Coordinates of C-alpha atoms in Angstrom, one line a residue:
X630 CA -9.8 0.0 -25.5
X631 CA -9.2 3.7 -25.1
X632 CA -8.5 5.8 -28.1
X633 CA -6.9 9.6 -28.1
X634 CA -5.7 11.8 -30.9
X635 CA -2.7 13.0 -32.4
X636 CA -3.0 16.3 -34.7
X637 CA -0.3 15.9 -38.0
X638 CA -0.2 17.8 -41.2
X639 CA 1.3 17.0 -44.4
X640 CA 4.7 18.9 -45.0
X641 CA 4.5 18.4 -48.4
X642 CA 1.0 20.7 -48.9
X643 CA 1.5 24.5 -48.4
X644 CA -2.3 24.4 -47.9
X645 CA -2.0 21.3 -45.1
X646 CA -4.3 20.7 -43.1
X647 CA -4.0 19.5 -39.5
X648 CA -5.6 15.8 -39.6
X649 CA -6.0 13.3 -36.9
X650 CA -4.5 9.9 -36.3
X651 CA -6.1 7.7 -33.5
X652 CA -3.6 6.2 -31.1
X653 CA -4.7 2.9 -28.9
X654 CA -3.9 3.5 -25.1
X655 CA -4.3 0.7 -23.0
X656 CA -7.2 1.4 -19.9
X657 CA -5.3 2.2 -16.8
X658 CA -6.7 2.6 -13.6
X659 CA -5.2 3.8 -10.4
X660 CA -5.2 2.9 -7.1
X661 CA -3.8 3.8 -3.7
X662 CA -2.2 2.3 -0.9
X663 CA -0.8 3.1 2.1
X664 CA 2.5 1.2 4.5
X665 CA 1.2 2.5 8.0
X666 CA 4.1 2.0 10.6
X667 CA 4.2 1.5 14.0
X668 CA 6.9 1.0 17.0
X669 CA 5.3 -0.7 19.8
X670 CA 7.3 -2.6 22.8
X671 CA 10.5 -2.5 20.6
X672 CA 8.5 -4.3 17.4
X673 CA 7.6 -3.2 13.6
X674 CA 4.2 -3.0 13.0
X675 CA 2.1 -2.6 9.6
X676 CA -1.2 -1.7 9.7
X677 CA -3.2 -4.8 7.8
X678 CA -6.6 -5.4 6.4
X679 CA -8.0 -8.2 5.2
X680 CA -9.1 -8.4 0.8
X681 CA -10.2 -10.9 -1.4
X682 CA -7.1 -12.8 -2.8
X683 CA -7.0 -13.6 -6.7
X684 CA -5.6 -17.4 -5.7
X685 CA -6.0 -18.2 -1.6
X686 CA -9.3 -16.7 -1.2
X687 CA -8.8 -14.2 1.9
X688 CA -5.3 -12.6 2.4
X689 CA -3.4 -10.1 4.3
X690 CA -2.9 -6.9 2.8
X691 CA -2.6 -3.2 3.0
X692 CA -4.7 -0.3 3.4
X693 CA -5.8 0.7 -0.1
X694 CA -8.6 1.9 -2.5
X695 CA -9.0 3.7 -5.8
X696 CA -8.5 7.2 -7.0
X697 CA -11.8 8.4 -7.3
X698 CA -13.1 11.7 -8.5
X699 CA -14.2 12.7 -5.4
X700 CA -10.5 12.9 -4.4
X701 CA -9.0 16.0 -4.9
X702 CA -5.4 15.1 -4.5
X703 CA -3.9 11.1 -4.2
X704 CA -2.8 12.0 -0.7
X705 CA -6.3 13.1 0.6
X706 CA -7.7 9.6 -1.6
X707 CA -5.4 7.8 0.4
X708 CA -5.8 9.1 3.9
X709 CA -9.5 8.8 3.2
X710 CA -9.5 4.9 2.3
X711 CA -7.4 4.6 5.1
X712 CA -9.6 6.2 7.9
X713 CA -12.6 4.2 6.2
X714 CA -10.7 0.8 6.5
X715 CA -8.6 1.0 9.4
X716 CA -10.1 4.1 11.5
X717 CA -6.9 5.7 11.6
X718 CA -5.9 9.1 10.8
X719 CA -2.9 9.5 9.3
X720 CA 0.2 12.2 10.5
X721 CA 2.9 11.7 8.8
X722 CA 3.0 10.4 5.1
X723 CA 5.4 10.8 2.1
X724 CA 4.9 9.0 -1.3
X725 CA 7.0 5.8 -1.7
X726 CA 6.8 4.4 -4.9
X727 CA 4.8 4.1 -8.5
X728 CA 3.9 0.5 -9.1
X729 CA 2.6 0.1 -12.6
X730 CA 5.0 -3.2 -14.1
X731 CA 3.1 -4.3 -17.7
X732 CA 1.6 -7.6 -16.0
X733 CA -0.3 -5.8 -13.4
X734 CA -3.9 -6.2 -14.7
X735 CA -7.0 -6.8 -13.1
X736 CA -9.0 -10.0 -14.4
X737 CA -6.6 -11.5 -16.1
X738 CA -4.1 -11.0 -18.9
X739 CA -6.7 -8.6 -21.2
X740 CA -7.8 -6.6 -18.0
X741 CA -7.4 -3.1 -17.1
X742 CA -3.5 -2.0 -16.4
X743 CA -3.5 -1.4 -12.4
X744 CA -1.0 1.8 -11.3
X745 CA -0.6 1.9 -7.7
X746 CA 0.5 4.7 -5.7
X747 CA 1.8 3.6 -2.1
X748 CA 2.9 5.7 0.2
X749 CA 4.8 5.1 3.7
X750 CA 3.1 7.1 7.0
X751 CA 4.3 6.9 10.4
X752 CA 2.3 6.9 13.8
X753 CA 3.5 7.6 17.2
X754 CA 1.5 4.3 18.3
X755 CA -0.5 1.5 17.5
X756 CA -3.7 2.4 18.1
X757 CA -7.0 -0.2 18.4
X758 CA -7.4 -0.6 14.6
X759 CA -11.2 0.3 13.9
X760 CA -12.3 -2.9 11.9
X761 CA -12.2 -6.3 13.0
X762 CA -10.9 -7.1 9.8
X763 CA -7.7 -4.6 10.7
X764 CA -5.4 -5.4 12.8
X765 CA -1.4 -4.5 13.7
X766 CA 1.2 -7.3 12.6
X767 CA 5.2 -7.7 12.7
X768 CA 6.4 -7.0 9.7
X769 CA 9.1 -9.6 10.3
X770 CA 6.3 -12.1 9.6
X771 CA 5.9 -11.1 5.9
X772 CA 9.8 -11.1 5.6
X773 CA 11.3 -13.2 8.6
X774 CA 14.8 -13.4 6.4
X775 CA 15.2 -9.1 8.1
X776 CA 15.2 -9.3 11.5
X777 CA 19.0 -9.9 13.0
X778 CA 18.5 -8.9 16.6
X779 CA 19.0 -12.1 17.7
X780 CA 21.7 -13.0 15.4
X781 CA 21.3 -14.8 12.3
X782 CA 18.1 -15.4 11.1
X783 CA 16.8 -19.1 10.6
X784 CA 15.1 -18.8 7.7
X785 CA 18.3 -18.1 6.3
X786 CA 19.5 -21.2 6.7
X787 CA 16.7 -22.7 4.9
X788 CA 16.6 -20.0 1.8
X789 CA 20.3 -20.1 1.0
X790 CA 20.5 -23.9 -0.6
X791 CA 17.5 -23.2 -2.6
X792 CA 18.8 -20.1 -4.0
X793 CA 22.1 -22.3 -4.9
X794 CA 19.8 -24.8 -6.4
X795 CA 17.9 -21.9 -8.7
X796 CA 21.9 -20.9 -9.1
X797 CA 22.7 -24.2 -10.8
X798 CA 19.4 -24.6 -12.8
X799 CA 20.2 -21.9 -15.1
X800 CA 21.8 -23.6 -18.2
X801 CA 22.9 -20.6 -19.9
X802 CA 27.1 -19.8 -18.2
X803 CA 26.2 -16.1 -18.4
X804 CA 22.6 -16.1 -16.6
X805 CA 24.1 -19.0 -14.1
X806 CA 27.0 -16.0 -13.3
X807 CA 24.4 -13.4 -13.2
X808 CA 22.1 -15.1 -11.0
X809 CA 25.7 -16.0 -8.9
X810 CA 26.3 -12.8 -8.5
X811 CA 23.2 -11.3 -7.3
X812 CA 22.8 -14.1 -4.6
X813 CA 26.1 -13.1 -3.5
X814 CA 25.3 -9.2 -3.7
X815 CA 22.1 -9.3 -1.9
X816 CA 22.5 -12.5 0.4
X817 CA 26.3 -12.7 1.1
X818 CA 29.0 -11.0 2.5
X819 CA 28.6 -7.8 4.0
X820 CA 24.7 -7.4 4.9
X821 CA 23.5 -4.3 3.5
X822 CA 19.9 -3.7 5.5
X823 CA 18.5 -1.2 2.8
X824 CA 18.7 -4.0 0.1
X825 CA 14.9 -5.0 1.8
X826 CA 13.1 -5.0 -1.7
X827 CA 16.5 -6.5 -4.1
X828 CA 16.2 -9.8 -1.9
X829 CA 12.5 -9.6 -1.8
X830 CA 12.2 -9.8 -5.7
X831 CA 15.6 -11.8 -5.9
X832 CA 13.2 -14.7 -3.7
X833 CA 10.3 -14.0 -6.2
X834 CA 12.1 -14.6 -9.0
X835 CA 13.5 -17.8 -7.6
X836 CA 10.3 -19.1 -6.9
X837 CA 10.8 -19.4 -3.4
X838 CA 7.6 -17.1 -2.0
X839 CA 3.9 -18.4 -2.6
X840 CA 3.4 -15.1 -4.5
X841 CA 5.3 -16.7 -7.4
X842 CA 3.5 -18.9 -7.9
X843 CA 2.4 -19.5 -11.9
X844 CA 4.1 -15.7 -12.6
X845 CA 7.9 -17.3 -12.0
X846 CA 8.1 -20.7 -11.9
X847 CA 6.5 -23.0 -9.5
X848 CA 6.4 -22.2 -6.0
X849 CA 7.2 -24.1 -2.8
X850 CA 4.8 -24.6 -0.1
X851 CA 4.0 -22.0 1.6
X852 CA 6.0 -22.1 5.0
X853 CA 5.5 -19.5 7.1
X854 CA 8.8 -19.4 8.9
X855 CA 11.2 -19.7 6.1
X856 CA 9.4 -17.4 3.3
X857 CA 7.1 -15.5 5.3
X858 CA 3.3 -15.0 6.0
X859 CA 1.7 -14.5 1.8
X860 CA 0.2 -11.0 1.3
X861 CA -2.6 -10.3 -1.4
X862 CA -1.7 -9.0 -5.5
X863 CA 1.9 -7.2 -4.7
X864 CA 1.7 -6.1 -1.5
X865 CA 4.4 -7.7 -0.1
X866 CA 6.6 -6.1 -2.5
X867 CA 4.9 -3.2 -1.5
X868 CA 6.2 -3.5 2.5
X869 CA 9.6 -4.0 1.4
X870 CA 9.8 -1.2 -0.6
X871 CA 8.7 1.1 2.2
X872 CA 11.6 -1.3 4.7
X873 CA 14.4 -0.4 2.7
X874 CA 13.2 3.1 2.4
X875 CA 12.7 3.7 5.9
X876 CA 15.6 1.8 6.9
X877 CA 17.8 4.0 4.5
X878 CA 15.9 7.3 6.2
X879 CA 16.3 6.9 9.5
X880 CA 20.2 7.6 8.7
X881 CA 19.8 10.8 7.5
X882 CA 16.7 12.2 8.4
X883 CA 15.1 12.1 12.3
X884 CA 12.0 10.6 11.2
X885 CA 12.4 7.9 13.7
X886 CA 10.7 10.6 16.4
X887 CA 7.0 10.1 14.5
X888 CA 7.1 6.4 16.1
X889 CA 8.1 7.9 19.5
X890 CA 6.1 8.8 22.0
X891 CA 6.2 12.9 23.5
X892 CA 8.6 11.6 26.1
X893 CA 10.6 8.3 25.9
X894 CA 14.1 7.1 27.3
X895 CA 16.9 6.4 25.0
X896 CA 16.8 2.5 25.9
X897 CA 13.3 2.9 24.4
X898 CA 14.6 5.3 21.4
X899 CA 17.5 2.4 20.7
X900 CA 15.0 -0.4 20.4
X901 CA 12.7 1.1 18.3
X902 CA 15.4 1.8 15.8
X903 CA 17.0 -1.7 16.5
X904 CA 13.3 -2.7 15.4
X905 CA 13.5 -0.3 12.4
X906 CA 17.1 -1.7 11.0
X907 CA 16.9 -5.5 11.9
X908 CA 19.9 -5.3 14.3
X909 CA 21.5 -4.7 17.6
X910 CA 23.1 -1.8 18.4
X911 CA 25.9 -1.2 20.4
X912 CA 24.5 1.1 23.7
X913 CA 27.4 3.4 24.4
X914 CA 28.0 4.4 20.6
X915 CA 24.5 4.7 20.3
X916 CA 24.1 7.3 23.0
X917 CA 27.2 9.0 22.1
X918 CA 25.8 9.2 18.7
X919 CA 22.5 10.6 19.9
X920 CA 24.0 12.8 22.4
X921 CA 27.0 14.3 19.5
X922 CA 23.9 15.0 17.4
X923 CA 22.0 17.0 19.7
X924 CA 19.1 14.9 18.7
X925 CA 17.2 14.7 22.0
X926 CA 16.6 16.9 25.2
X927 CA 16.3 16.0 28.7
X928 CA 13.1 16.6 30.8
X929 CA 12.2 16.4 34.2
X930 CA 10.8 13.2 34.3
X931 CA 11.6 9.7 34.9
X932 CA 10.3 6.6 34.7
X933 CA 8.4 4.9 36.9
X934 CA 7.0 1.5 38.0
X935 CA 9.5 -0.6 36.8
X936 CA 11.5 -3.0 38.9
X937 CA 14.8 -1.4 37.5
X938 CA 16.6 1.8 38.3
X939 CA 14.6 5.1 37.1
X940 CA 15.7 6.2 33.5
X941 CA 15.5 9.9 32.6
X942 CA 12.7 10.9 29.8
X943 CA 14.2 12.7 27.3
X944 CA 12.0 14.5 24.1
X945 CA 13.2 15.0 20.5
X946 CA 14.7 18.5 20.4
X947 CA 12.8 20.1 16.7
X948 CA 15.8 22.8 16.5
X949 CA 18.0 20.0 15.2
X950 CA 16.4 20.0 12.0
X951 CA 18.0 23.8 11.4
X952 CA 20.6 23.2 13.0
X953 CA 22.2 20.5 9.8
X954 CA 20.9 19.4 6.7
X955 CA 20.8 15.6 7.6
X956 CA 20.2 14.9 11.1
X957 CA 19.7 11.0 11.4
X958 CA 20.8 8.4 13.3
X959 CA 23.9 6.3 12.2
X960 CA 23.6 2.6 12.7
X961 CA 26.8 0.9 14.9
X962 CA 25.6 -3.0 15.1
X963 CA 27.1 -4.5 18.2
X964 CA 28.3 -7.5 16.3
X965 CA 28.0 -7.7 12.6
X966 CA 25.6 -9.9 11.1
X967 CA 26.8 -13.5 9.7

């Protein structure tokens, strides 16, 4: 147990004196981790490492590490871990989220209360991760229920009744509605794509992800195709934090060109953000979007080896971004999901 000190004095002396009241603070420690992204032959890609799990033994996670003295600022701490683990320097990052729920603790219930800072970063490509213990995975593995590019996803099909069954377990009217309602708002109607980390927890709370398992009721078996490929601790949670977030991004901000190459075609540029979103596009409304928004540039390339027609290269034009305040790209799904 940590202590620290409060100073108080006693309004009722004129002659008070300032006095000192210890206050217990729980031991916190903080660590970092990192969602590296990648666009490779129109798929998502995390960068992965393999840790000690608390329950499975080995498990898929994320780049991460401590904050250590030696790290002058978290950002520097985390590109550092990740060059250690993964051999992969880092361009762009932004901070993503501040994990730090009451139940994170490390050996057990009385353990030290785990903060984690992630952040998202975005590479151009997937380059040869540096340990054999690293490697490049689909990120539709760890969450299968995302990807609509080829229509409906089946893991759907299998998720939905048990999310009706958890429905109907609730004995409570009120929590039965609730939990209704939130099945409906995340998993029905109108599929909003940014909603990555509402269904993740909405599944966790269910019990329907390994990860559940003795935190929120008991879990079913783990099934790789229906609730997705486990992660260690929270990491999963993690990735779809930094989904939604980059799925919501790409609308209003060009960040999409940090998975590009220099010079790419628009087929190319349309795939990787089909990737990205989880859905098909429509082609022409797509590159009247791109073209309207002055978002890319033609060069004097064109492709070359291929057994189709020669497509023009085009590069991101970097004026946009003073040209308007929100330069993304707008998602038009060539058939909506169902």
């Amino acid at each position: 147990m940590f202590w620290t000190t409060m100073t108080t004095a006693d309004p009722l002396r004129a002659d008070s004196r300032s006095q000192t009241a210890p206050l217990p603070v729980s031991a916190s420690s903080v660590g970092l981790v990192a969602v590296i992204v990648a666009a490779t032959g129109g798929e998502p890609r995390a960068l992965t490492v393999q840790v000690a799990g608390q329950a499975r033994g080995r498990e898929t996670g994320l780049p991460a590490g401590p904050l250590v003295p030696e790290h002058t600022t978290l950002e520097r701490g985390l590109r550092a871990w990740v060059e250690q683990q993964t051999h992969q320097r880092l361009g762009y990052v932004e901070q993503l989220y501040t994990f730090g729920d009451r139940d994170r603790k490390a050996g057990g219930p009385e353990g030290v209360h785990l903060l984690s800072v992630a952040y998202l970063a975005l590479v151009r490509e997937a380059r040869p991760a540096g340990l054999a213990e690293a490697a490049w995975r689909n990120w539709y593995a760890y969450l299968p229920w995302e990807d609509f590019r080829e229509g409906r996803p089946a893991a759907l099909d299998a998720i939905e009744p048990r999310l009706m069954a958890w429905v109907q377990e609730a004995a409570d009217p009120k929590l039965r509605r609730l939990r209704e309602d939130r099945v409906g708002l995340n998993f029905g109607g109108t599929w909003n794509e940014e909603r990555v980390l509402e269904r993740y927890e909405l599944l966790f709370e269910a019990g329907l992800i390994p990860e559940a398992e003795g935190q929120s009721g008991a879990a079913v078996p783990a099934d790789a195709a229906v609730t997705g490929v486990p992660m260690a601790l929270d990491h999963r949670r993690v990735l779809a934090t930094a989904i939604g977030r980059l799925r919501g991004k790409i609308k209003y901000r060009p960040v999409v060109f940090e998975l590009m190459p220099p010079a790419f075609t628009l087929l190319q540029l349309q795939r990787t953000v089909e990737a990205l979103s989880g859905t098909r596009l429509h082609k022409q409304n797509f590159r009247r979007l791109v073209a309207q928004q002055g978002l890319v540039e033609e060069t004097e390339a064109v492709t070359s080896g291929t057994a189709g027609r020669p497509a023009r290269l085009v590069r991101f034009r970097r004026e946009v971004l003073l040209e308007r305040p929100a330069p993304g790209v707008r998602l038009t799904p060539s058939r909506r999901p169902g």
